[in-house]
XYZ file of C-alpha atoms in Angstrom:
690
model
C -54.167 42.720 4.328
C -51.213 44.587 2.883
C -48.906 42.760 0.538
C -45.504 42.342 2.109
C -43.900 41.306 -1.153
C -44.245 44.440 -3.228
C -42.717 44.475 -6.642
C -43.192 40.761 -7.157
C -39.715 39.835 -5.857
C -38.753 36.976 -3.618
C -39.128 37.417 0.090
C -35.907 37.966 1.962
C -34.726 35.468 4.486
C -33.959 36.421 8.058
C -30.234 36.190 7.135
C -30.397 39.288 5.027
C -31.191 37.697 1.702
C -28.286 35.239 1.742
C -29.216 31.781 0.620
C -28.024 29.017 2.872
C -26.036 26.580 0.750
C -25.765 22.952 1.738
C -22.211 21.874 2.534
C -21.122 18.238 2.520
C -18.814 18.897 5.453
C -21.894 19.257 7.672
C -22.451 15.526 7.257
C -18.816 14.834 8.194
C -19.200 16.933 11.349
C -22.418 15.167 12.328
C -20.842 11.728 11.931
C -17.863 12.848 14.014
C -20.122 14.149 16.824
C -22.046 10.863 16.921
C -18.836 8.837 17.107
C -17.502 11.050 19.916
C -20.761 10.664 21.832
C -20.569 6.908 21.504
C -16.895 6.903 22.479
C -17.418 8.916 25.630
C -20.638 7.077 26.475
C -22.806 10.173 26.502
C -22.475 10.354 30.255
C -23.261 13.534 32.103
C -20.807 12.939 34.909
C -17.148 13.480 34.821
C -15.131 10.792 36.591
C -11.382 10.772 37.033
C -9.337 7.586 37.339
C -5.673 7.242 38.293
C -3.410 4.250 38.614
C -2.228 3.391 42.113
C 0.404 1.178 43.679
C -0.136 -1.167 46.637
C 1.747 1.013 49.130
C -0.583 3.946 48.531
C -3.663 1.714 48.327
C -2.769 0.278 51.722
C -2.600 3.815 53.119
C -6.054 4.552 51.678
C -7.395 1.425 53.354
C -5.784 2.245 56.683
C -7.263 5.774 56.636
C -10.619 4.326 55.571
C -11.049 6.969 52.840
C -12.572 4.536 50.370
C -16.255 4.160 49.727
C -16.170 0.891 47.801
C -13.871 -1.498 45.976
C -15.019 -2.923 42.651
C -13.123 -5.782 40.979
C -13.641 -5.801 37.207
C -13.286 -9.082 35.307
C -10.812 -10.242 37.991
C -8.194 -8.117 36.197
C -8.091 -4.886 38.165
C -9.770 -3.189 41.110
C -11.485 0.207 41.144
C -11.044 1.834 44.563
C -13.603 4.655 44.910
C -12.678 7.497 47.267
C -15.206 9.336 49.383
C -16.177 12.724 47.948
C -15.489 14.529 51.212
C -11.993 13.019 51.331
C -11.295 14.226 47.807
C -12.588 17.695 48.605
C -10.868 18.141 51.971
C -7.691 16.065 51.732
C -4.900 17.235 49.426
C -3.707 13.660 49.368
C -6.425 13.039 46.793
C -6.241 16.297 44.790
C -5.253 14.347 41.681
C -8.856 13.070 41.559
C -10.319 16.557 41.472
C -11.534 17.656 38.058
C -13.518 20.283 36.245
C -16.561 19.356 34.222
C -15.711 17.230 31.158
C -16.878 17.312 27.599
C -20.405 16.206 28.411
C -20.263 16.886 32.105
C -21.563 19.751 34.122
C -19.638 22.899 34.708
C -17.846 23.479 37.999
C -15.609 21.276 40.099
C -16.492 17.590 40.622
C -14.981 15.237 43.158
C -16.033 11.889 41.818
C -13.048 9.668 41.169
C -11.374 6.360 41.840
C -8.009 4.673 41.757
C -7.212 1.668 39.572
C -5.080 -1.045 41.110
C -3.839 -3.568 38.568
C -2.999 -6.875 40.223
C -1.364 -9.934 38.741
C -3.452 -12.532 40.534
C -6.921 -12.083 42.017
C -6.339 -14.572 44.872
C -3.133 -12.772 45.900
C -5.082 -9.503 45.966
C -7.684 -11.032 48.262
C -4.936 -12.284 50.580
C -3.462 -8.758 50.740
C -6.834 -7.356 51.757
C -7.263 -10.173 54.308
C -3.907 -9.298 55.847
C -5.001 -5.689 56.333
C -8.300 -6.846 57.885
C -6.501 -9.167 60.313
C -4.242 -6.329 61.442
C -7.261 -4.129 62.117
C -9.116 -6.888 63.953
C -6.125 -7.790 66.084
C -5.709 -4.126 67.048
C -9.360 -3.244 67.712
C -10.330 -6.418 69.572
C -7.666 -6.162 72.210
C -9.320 -6.318 75.628
C -12.803 -7.115 74.227
C -14.211 -10.128 76.098
C -17.737 -10.245 74.739
C -18.039 -12.448 71.667
C -21.074 -10.511 70.427
C -19.229 -7.239 70.593
C -16.148 -8.824 69.041
C -18.194 -10.147 66.104
C -19.715 -6.689 65.630
C -16.236 -5.132 65.485
C -15.047 -7.769 63.014
C -18.119 -7.191 60.829
C -17.493 -3.437 60.768
C -13.832 -3.913 59.840
C -14.502 -6.196 56.869
C -13.434 -4.763 53.476
C -16.359 -5.311 51.164
C -15.291 -6.165 47.627
C -17.768 -6.224 44.752
C -17.109 -8.193 41.586
C -18.250 -7.159 38.125
C -18.042 -8.670 34.677
C -17.789 -5.765 32.328
C -18.150 -5.983 28.547
C -16.851 -3.334 26.185
C -19.360 -1.591 23.974
C -16.923 -1.683 21.117
C -16.105 -5.316 21.796
C -19.744 -6.366 21.565
C -20.496 -4.213 18.547
C -17.141 -4.235 16.737
C -18.454 -5.815 13.537
C -21.374 -3.397 13.427
C -19.112 -0.387 13.957
C -16.607 -1.578 11.351
C -19.386 -2.069 8.810
C -20.811 1.369 9.493
C -17.367 2.932 9.248
C -16.673 1.270 5.894
C -20.035 2.444 4.558
C -19.286 6.006 5.667
C -15.831 5.937 4.051
C -17.190 4.589 0.750
C -20.004 7.137 0.782
C -17.640 10.052 1.474
C -15.124 8.969 -1.190
C -17.844 8.479 -3.802
C -19.403 11.883 -3.216
C -16.021 13.609 -3.221
C -15.178 12.058 -6.587
C -18.579 13.034 -7.963
C -18.188 16.580 -6.716
C -14.651 16.795 -8.137
C -15.911 15.529 -11.468
C -18.822 17.934 -11.593
C -16.677 20.940 -10.699
C -14.790 20.741 -14.025
C -11.878 23.080 -14.523
C -9.600 20.474 -15.989
C -7.006 20.669 -13.232
C -8.426 18.327 -10.603
C -7.596 14.723 -9.929
C -9.701 11.663 -9.251
C -10.908 8.762 -11.311
C -13.306 10.902 -13.335
C -10.586 13.437 -14.121
C -7.961 11.031 -15.398
C -8.102 12.650 -18.827
C -7.702 16.182 -17.479
C -4.461 18.092 -17.874
C -2.017 18.088 -14.946
C -0.518 21.440 -15.875
C 0.147 23.850 -13.013
C -1.143 27.335 -13.721
C 0.752 30.441 -12.638
C -1.322 33.599 -13.097
C -1.868 36.789 -11.127
C -2.622 34.825 -7.973
C 0.299 32.425 -8.349
C 2.724 34.590 -10.280
C 6.237 33.566 -11.253
C 8.621 36.052 -9.599
C 11.679 35.065 -11.638
C 12.988 37.572 -14.196
C 15.891 37.691 -16.637
C 17.946 39.377 -13.906
C 17.842 36.088 -11.980
C 19.254 34.161 -14.953
C 23.034 34.545 -15.005
C 24.759 34.001 -18.334
C 22.796 32.566 -21.281
C 23.035 35.909 -23.038
C 22.498 34.454 -26.493
C 19.434 32.474 -25.396
C 17.952 35.465 -23.570
C 18.133 37.579 -26.735
C 15.918 35.098 -28.561
C 13.348 34.590 -25.827
C 13.094 38.318 -25.175
C 11.505 38.606 -28.613
C 8.746 36.239 -27.498
C 8.196 38.301 -24.381
C 8.073 41.496 -26.433
C 5.460 39.970 -28.741
C 3.235 39.037 -25.818
C 3.556 42.542 -24.378
C 3.230 44.456 -27.646
C 1.605 42.182 -30.257
C 0.427 45.086 -32.388
C 4.018 46.065 -33.190
C 4.386 42.831 -35.135
C 0.852 42.208 -36.413
C 0.703 45.619 -38.081
C 3.523 44.491 -40.336
C 1.784 41.224 -41.129
C 3.868 39.142 -38.762
C 2.507 36.202 -36.834
C 3.262 35.103 -33.332
C 5.726 32.183 -33.206
C 3.979 28.943 -32.340
C 6.705 27.525 -30.200
C 10.337 27.592 -29.145
C 12.439 24.593 -28.172
C 15.152 25.038 -25.542
C 17.962 22.591 -26.259
C 21.048 22.029 -24.164
C 22.914 19.769 -21.725
C 21.424 19.021 -18.304
C 21.785 21.731 -15.682
C 22.329 24.657 -18.060
C 19.181 26.519 -16.966
C 16.521 25.677 -19.555
C 13.688 25.431 -17.041
C 14.899 28.564 -15.242
C 14.882 30.474 -18.540
C 11.297 29.387 -19.240
C 10.221 30.621 -15.798
C 11.967 33.917 -16.458
C 9.974 34.292 -19.697
C 6.758 33.834 -17.751
C 7.865 36.286 -15.088
C 8.815 38.933 -17.645
C 5.740 38.526 -19.866
C 3.245 38.766 -16.954
C 0.874 36.343 -18.684
C -0.645 33.038 -17.489
C 1.984 30.300 -17.471
C 1.164 26.579 -17.683
C 3.959 24.296 -16.534
C 4.082 20.513 -16.826
C 6.441 17.675 -17.646
C 6.364 15.410 -20.665
C 5.788 12.446 -18.375
C 2.532 14.033 -17.120
C 0.868 12.943 -20.355
C 1.847 9.321 -19.886
C -0.689 7.075 -18.150
C -1.546 3.397 -17.965
C -4.971 3.980 -19.500
C -5.327 4.050 -23.280
C -6.198 7.447 -24.724
C -5.434 9.397 -21.559
C -2.376 11.164 -23.009
C -4.268 12.475 -26.048
C -7.154 13.562 -23.833
C -4.804 15.518 -21.566
C -3.262 17.264 -24.575
C -6.714 18.350 -25.787
C -7.696 19.576 -22.329
C -4.411 21.468 -21.959
C -4.850 23.408 -25.179
C -8.534 24.028 -24.477
C -7.682 25.585 -21.123
C -4.740 27.508 -22.610
C -6.898 29.058 -25.341
C -9.315 30.267 -22.678
C -6.407 32.015 -20.902
C -4.774 33.404 -24.068
C -2.402 35.103 -24.407
C -0.407 32.619 -22.363
C 2.648 30.382 -22.337
C 2.617 26.582 -22.107
C 5.905 25.094 -20.924
C 6.537 21.355 -21.430
C 9.692 20.200 -19.658
C 11.492 17.064 -20.891
C 9.354 16.890 -24.015
C 11.380 13.925 -25.268
C 9.191 11.731 -23.005
C 6.377 12.040 -25.569
C 8.142 13.623 -28.555
C 10.445 10.739 -29.439
C 10.537 9.882 -33.134
C 7.725 7.537 -34.159
C 8.652 4.028 -35.175
C 8.449 2.982 -38.784
C 7.988 -0.617 -37.760
C 4.547 -2.191 -37.575
C 5.554 -3.998 -34.409
C 5.613 -0.860 -32.281
C 3.444 -2.449 -29.601
C 3.859 -0.563 -26.340
C 4.646 2.689 -28.113
C 1.129 3.096 -29.512
C -0.118 5.165 -26.607
C 2.911 7.467 -26.674
C 2.568 7.917 -30.415
C -1.120 8.734 -30.086
C -0.225 11.412 -27.564
C 2.388 12.820 -29.941
C -0.078 12.814 -32.851
C -2.579 14.785 -30.786
C 0.136 17.259 -29.785
C 1.104 17.749 -33.429
C -2.527 18.356 -34.355
C -3.103 20.875 -31.579
C 0.079 22.787 -32.381
C -0.769 23.064 -36.061
C -3.860 21.278 -37.384
C -6.937 23.199 -38.597
C -7.600 25.054 -35.381
C -6.089 28.346 -34.325
C -4.250 28.860 -31.085
C -3.904 32.608 -31.220
C -1.890 33.898 -28.337
C -0.724 30.474 -27.114
C 3.058 30.019 -27.229
C 4.585 26.609 -26.563
C 7.949 26.478 -24.808
C 9.614 23.100 -24.465
C 12.913 21.923 -23.038
C 14.989 18.838 -23.774
C 18.571 17.643 -23.733
C 17.849 15.036 -26.435
C 16.797 17.086 -29.433
C 18.336 14.488 -31.745
C 15.684 11.897 -30.884
C 12.633 14.158 -31.343
C 10.246 13.518 -34.205
C 10.960 15.618 -37.300
C 7.295 16.589 -37.601
C 7.508 18.185 -34.171
C 10.520 20.302 -35.110
C 9.249 21.723 -38.380
C 8.333 25.368 -38.842
C 4.798 26.118 -37.720
C 5.157 23.996 -34.613
C 8.481 24.746 -33.037
C 9.532 27.675 -35.159
C 12.911 28.034 -33.573
C 15.400 26.091 -31.535
C 17.189 28.032 -28.821
C 20.481 26.400 -27.851
C 21.352 26.742 -24.177
C 25.034 25.806 -24.030
C 27.459 25.331 -21.185
C 28.580 28.715 -19.841
C 31.892 30.269 -20.817
C 34.277 31.853 -18.342
C 32.440 35.189 -18.128
C 29.057 33.490 -17.758
C 30.451 31.191 -15.061
C 31.650 34.264 -13.173
C 28.128 35.721 -13.322
C 26.666 32.418 -12.129
C 29.108 32.352 -9.218
C 27.920 35.840 -8.245
C 24.323 34.626 -8.149
C 24.991 31.505 -6.079
C 27.403 33.172 -3.642
C 25.009 36.037 -2.941
C 23.747 34.389 0.250
C 27.060 32.776 1.269
C 29.347 34.106 4.002
C 32.752 34.017 2.328
C 35.964 36.022 2.460
C 35.745 38.616 -0.319
C 39.480 39.320 -0.162
C 40.542 35.672 -0.366
C 37.885 34.204 -2.694
C 38.217 35.472 -6.263
C 35.135 34.576 -8.297
C 36.993 35.176 -11.552
C 39.644 32.684 -10.450
C 36.958 30.094 -9.621
C 35.323 30.683 -13.001
C 38.635 30.005 -14.782
C 39.197 26.843 -12.789
C 35.817 25.290 -13.601
C 35.591 24.856 -17.397
C 32.822 22.496 -18.436
C 30.738 23.221 -15.329
C 27.038 23.875 -15.850
C 24.951 26.260 -13.787
C 23.692 23.362 -11.672
C 27.285 22.181 -11.112
C 28.324 25.626 -9.897
C 25.324 25.790 -7.557
C 26.315 22.404 -6.146
C 29.939 23.534 -5.801
C 28.947 26.603 -3.768
C 26.729 24.538 -1.498
C 29.440 21.901 -1.032
C 31.962 24.617 -0.097
C 29.582 25.869 2.589
C 29.162 22.335 3.946
C 32.915 21.762 4.030
C 33.457 25.039 5.907
C 30.713 24.168 8.391
C 32.216 20.722 8.879
C 35.460 22.436 9.901
C 33.640 24.721 12.391
C 34.518 27.814 10.363
C 32.574 31.048 10.607
C 33.350 32.040 7.035
C 33.990 30.170 3.763
C 37.555 30.391 2.492
C 39.252 29.823 -0.857
C 40.469 26.364 0.122
C 36.892 25.319 0.911
C 35.870 26.086 -2.667
C 38.886 24.197 -4.021
C 38.157 21.216 -1.785
C 34.575 21.294 -3.023
C 35.831 20.986 -6.599
C 37.906 17.953 -5.635
C 34.966 16.451 -3.779
C 32.538 16.864 -6.689
C 34.833 15.585 -9.430
C 37.046 13.062 -7.737
C 34.731 11.879 -5.007
C 35.220 11.580 -1.266
C 38.715 10.778 -0.013
C 39.121 7.299 1.504
C 42.212 7.809 3.655
C 41.396 4.766 5.781
C 41.500 2.394 2.800
C 44.333 -0.117 3.264
C 46.655 -0.410 0.247
C 49.671 -2.725 0.102
C 53.100 -1.041 -0.315
C 53.658 -2.632 -3.741
C 50.192 -1.546 -4.940
C 50.845 1.960 -3.628
C 54.117 2.072 -5.566
C 52.357 0.907 -8.751
C 49.653 3.561 -8.371
C 52.320 6.217 -7.742
C 54.207 5.345 -10.947
C 50.931 5.208 -12.853
C 49.939 8.717 -11.804
C 53.497 9.999 -12.218
C 53.389 8.654 -15.794
C 50.264 10.693 -16.500
C 51.831 13.805 -15.004
C 55.161 13.400 -16.838
C 53.725 12.743 -20.298
C 51.158 15.556 -20.066
C 53.893 17.946 -18.940
C 56.186 17.085 -21.874
C 53.527 17.302 -24.618
C 52.573 20.628 -26.130
C 48.866 20.008 -26.647
C 48.170 18.021 -23.477
C 46.100 19.666 -20.767
C 48.123 21.514 -18.105
C 48.550 19.577 -14.867
C 47.139 20.940 -11.628
C 47.264 18.175 -9.035
C 48.032 14.455 -8.709
C 47.027 12.246 -5.781
C 47.249 8.560 -4.919
C 44.723 8.867 -2.101
C 41.692 6.744 -3.129
C 38.662 8.784 -4.140
C 35.335 7.143 -4.858
C 35.968 4.104 -7.066
C 39.382 5.413 -8.163
C 42.696 4.457 -6.547
C 44.358 7.629 -7.802
C 43.549 10.705 -9.823
C 45.190 13.464 -11.843
C 43.613 16.889 -12.236
C 44.087 18.927 -15.389
C 42.879 22.297 -16.577
C 41.653 21.840 -20.144
C 41.867 24.690 -22.580
C 38.490 25.997 -23.663
C 38.490 25.622 -27.447
C 35.726 25.423 -30.045
C 37.568 23.119 -32.451
C 40.255 20.497 -31.866
C 42.974 19.412 -34.279
C 44.264 15.897 -34.835
C 47.582 16.743 -33.166
C 45.761 17.964 -30.051
C 43.641 14.832 -29.860
C 46.686 12.598 -30.334
C 48.531 14.348 -27.491
C 45.520 13.797 -25.257
C 45.551 10.080 -26.099
C 49.286 9.858 -25.379
C 48.718 11.560 -22.023
C 45.914 9.148 -21.130
C 48.151 6.150 -21.928
C 51.047 7.550 -19.897
C 49.921 5.667 -16.780
C 49.931 2.205 -18.338
C 53.152 3.006 -20.224
C 54.857 3.890 -16.919
C 53.815 0.561 -15.423
C 55.377 -1.356 -18.329
C 58.570 0.734 -18.385
C 59.186 0.406 -14.634
C 57.765 -3.004 -13.701
C 57.769 -4.816 -17.033
C 54.077 -5.638 -16.695
C 50.742 -3.845 -16.728
C 47.739 -3.922 -14.357
C 43.988 -3.436 -14.488
C 44.297 0.088 -13.101
C 44.098 1.698 -16.553
C 40.516 0.637 -17.242
C 39.149 4.170 -17.330
C 42.096 5.391 -19.446
C 41.666 2.654 -22.040
C 37.930 3.266 -22.283
C 38.430 6.961 -22.993
C 41.267 6.364 -25.439
C 39.260 3.791 -27.384
C 36.228 6.055 -27.670
C 38.353 9.014 -28.734
C 40.177 7.004 -31.383
C 36.865 5.659 -32.699
C 35.442 9.176 -32.884
C 38.523 10.421 -34.751
C 38.221 7.708 -37.389
C 34.451 7.206 -37.732
C 33.017 10.639 -36.911
C 35.609 13.345 -37.531
C 37.315 11.903 -40.619
C 40.829 12.411 -39.183
C 42.332 9.198 -40.587
C 43.922 9.209 -44.038
C 43.173 5.551 -44.724
C 39.406 5.919 -44.160
C 39.380 9.367 -45.673
C 37.090 12.330 -45.235
C 34.081 10.280 -44.246
C 31.763 10.609 -41.247
C 29.274 7.968 -40.200
C 27.753 10.115 -37.442
C 23.937 10.345 -37.549
C 22.909 13.728 -36.196
C 19.202 12.958 -36.729
C 19.143 10.287 -34.069
C 17.076 7.948 -36.236
C 19.731 5.249 -36.462
C 18.367 3.475 -33.399
C 15.608 2.043 -35.551
C 18.043 0.584 -38.092
C 19.620 -2.858 -37.980
C 22.612 -2.288 -40.286
C 25.882 -0.397 -39.985
C 26.252 2.545 -42.375
C 29.419 0.963 -43.807
C 30.464 -2.358 -45.293
C 32.271 -5.192 -43.539
C 35.446 -4.371 -45.456
C 35.291 -0.775 -44.230
C 34.623 -2.030 -40.698
C 37.834 -4.069 -40.807
C 39.748 -1.003 -41.991
C 38.263 1.066 -39.192
C 39.265 -1.520 -36.580
C 42.772 -1.681 -37.993
C 43.213 2.094 -38.051
C 41.877 2.527 -34.511
C 44.257 -0.160 -33.264
C 47.178 1.419 -35.136
C 46.336 4.885 -33.773
C 46.157 3.683 -30.158
C 49.400 1.706 -30.452
C 51.209 4.720 -31.914
C 50.074 6.824 -28.972
C 51.170 4.090 -26.540
C 54.640 3.743 -28.077
C 55.090 7.513 -28.000
C 54.185 7.571 -24.292
C 56.715 4.788 -23.587
C 59.480 6.554 -25.493
C 58.908 9.788 -23.564
C 59.068 7.988 -20.216
C 62.157 5.942 -21.163
C 63.950 9.133 -22.122
C 63.006 10.729 -18.767
C 63.267 7.652 -16.518
C 65.278 9.327 -13.738
C 62.834 12.216 -13.478
C 59.921 9.769 -13.506
C 61.466 7.849 -10.567
C 62.019 11.077 -8.629
C 58.433 12.225 -9.180
C 57.007 8.833 -8.200
C 59.134 8.773 -5.026
C 57.779 12.182 -3.974
C 54.250 10.957 -4.676
C 54.774 7.840 -2.498
C 56.067 9.934 0.388
C 53.543 12.824 0.247
C 50.596 11.111 -1.556
C 49.773 14.450 -3.208
C 51.838 16.580 -5.590
C 51.079 19.846 -7.317
C 52.173 21.629 -10.462
C 55.170 23.244 -8.760
C 56.605 19.826 -7.844
C 56.528 18.700 -11.473
C 58.025 22.028 -12.568
C 60.913 21.624 -10.106
C 61.807 18.274 -11.663
C 61.095 18.803 -15.373
C 61.489 22.556 -15.573
C 58.882 25.003 -16.953
C 56.862 24.113 -20.028
C 58.210 26.163 -22.958
C 54.775 26.533 -24.573
C 52.911 27.831 -21.576
C 51.592 31.259 -22.508
C 49.796 32.285 -19.351
C 51.605 32.775 -16.075
C 48.306 32.574 -14.210
C 48.207 28.834 -14.707
C 51.052 28.304 -12.217
C 50.519 25.871 -9.441
C 50.143 28.310 -6.598
C 46.477 27.604 -6.983
C 47.021 24.073 -5.648
C 43.561 22.797 -6.465
C 41.541 23.337 -9.585
C 39.772 21.068 -11.901
C 37.578 20.400 -14.783
C 38.692 17.050 -16.068
C 40.034 14.060 -14.152
C 41.520 10.749 -15.114
C 40.722 8.016 -12.634
C 41.921 4.474 -12.382
C 39.426 1.952 -11.153
C 40.503 -1.077 -9.223
């Protein structure tokens, strides 16, 4: 016999050499088929049932189209219709059906109606009434008793009774037990399969120590580039170097340079740190691992350290690559020097493992760590040293030109009036806004325009959005007593008057006594964007903040609780001037500010009790000086204050032009563009809480 397996190879299967691989889902399908078979009873016939009312059932009985009536458990009756009646009478076409799941193909005519009665005895009486009508009609003129009895016997409605038990009712415990066993078996095998598959990215109880980082590579690429990041020009210059190193490493290594281990993005919330990291990944075209600092934290001991090890192991396999850890302060907080650290042990173990992986004895060639935080002051010093995070990239709040670029990005998809809406104007009116704030402003403007059934977004919609974001939603239906309204009006007029008459106070934009949010009134100012602030400027700001309470005392002879927010801000500013900035002659050129953020672990003030008393005295003196200055300004301009407050009571809202009409133009205003024709603008608000 000839050898059919020449060459000594394996014989091919009928499927062309493909090996049939067992799949666990086959078991799931088999279990599902069995359950469906049990559910449908495995019957080969297809029977249709429809509910029926008594009026129609009576008609069926009168026409004698029924074959039998079966009462089940004395709860309902099954009225079976003759097959020929179903086939030939359109009255019963709702019982016609094609072959079912397990039934034969073609049309079937087997079906019955279900009549649900309330009481079995009443149902029998209804049937008896129908019988009596038939008998009375068909026995008219019949004299023979034998013949009459035969007619009565033929007209009887035969009713069968049945006690039916549900399969699932009888075997419920058995089915529940089998179902639980199947569920446990499926879950167990899925966990085992997930554990055996490895990869480090899966979940499950056996993968609790695996990294939760999301990988973006060629298949899941990040499509964000530096063109999508508006502003942040200084930060982009620094990160572009990292991108250039990943693209052209030889340019640096030939000179003996080494790849930076890591870069820390530091800045306030909403400035675009995460967006910048994504842009780095999109520009570099390398694998990008993204996760949050909280992803390392788990209730199990040792899980955080295990996830750090798995993360770096996977990253080294994908090198060159970028690992981005957002909100790294969740695990990078400075370690406690106290022995009673207790609950912080797990977090500190995670941090220790991170420090080891970033530096240690191993080499992570081609792995760059990017991290983002808005609390760089609380990070551990060992994490920030050179060799781990080689550089800190500060992502600051955008300036006016950067805000204009951000507005261009976020208004790209908005339908707004190009002629009316000036993006440069909006950028100038929003100092202190972050990129996230501007995005929210643009979205809020669109919502306001849609709420007014507008087809296009106008300038006023953007200005209203600014008011809505900063001041809160207007509460025009809030009931305020006339005397309270007058007090609020003088309070806000005091703010407006004092700020207008002081050189270094922020220019006024708008004042309202309409309640917004938790505030009963608000004043909008346009702060000057400056890098440093003098003592005179800070004092004028304090005087302006105290103008509201000073107006209450000058006019009414008493003060209210409406200045809570003002007093809080004044107190903090005075404390900062004395303790942090060294702007008080009595205390001298001293600063007790701790930029390292380690003071939270100390239990003593950095100054003596005698110095503390001096500080308290100087803060009190500084605040009182500002308050007396505000009072003197208002006393000297009492008539103008009354006029401004009266206008505010009548109109509830005043703008810069109203104040200018009463007090005249400010002699130190340098820019004509700050005039009040802009009606609404904002970046800082003083609010008075009830």
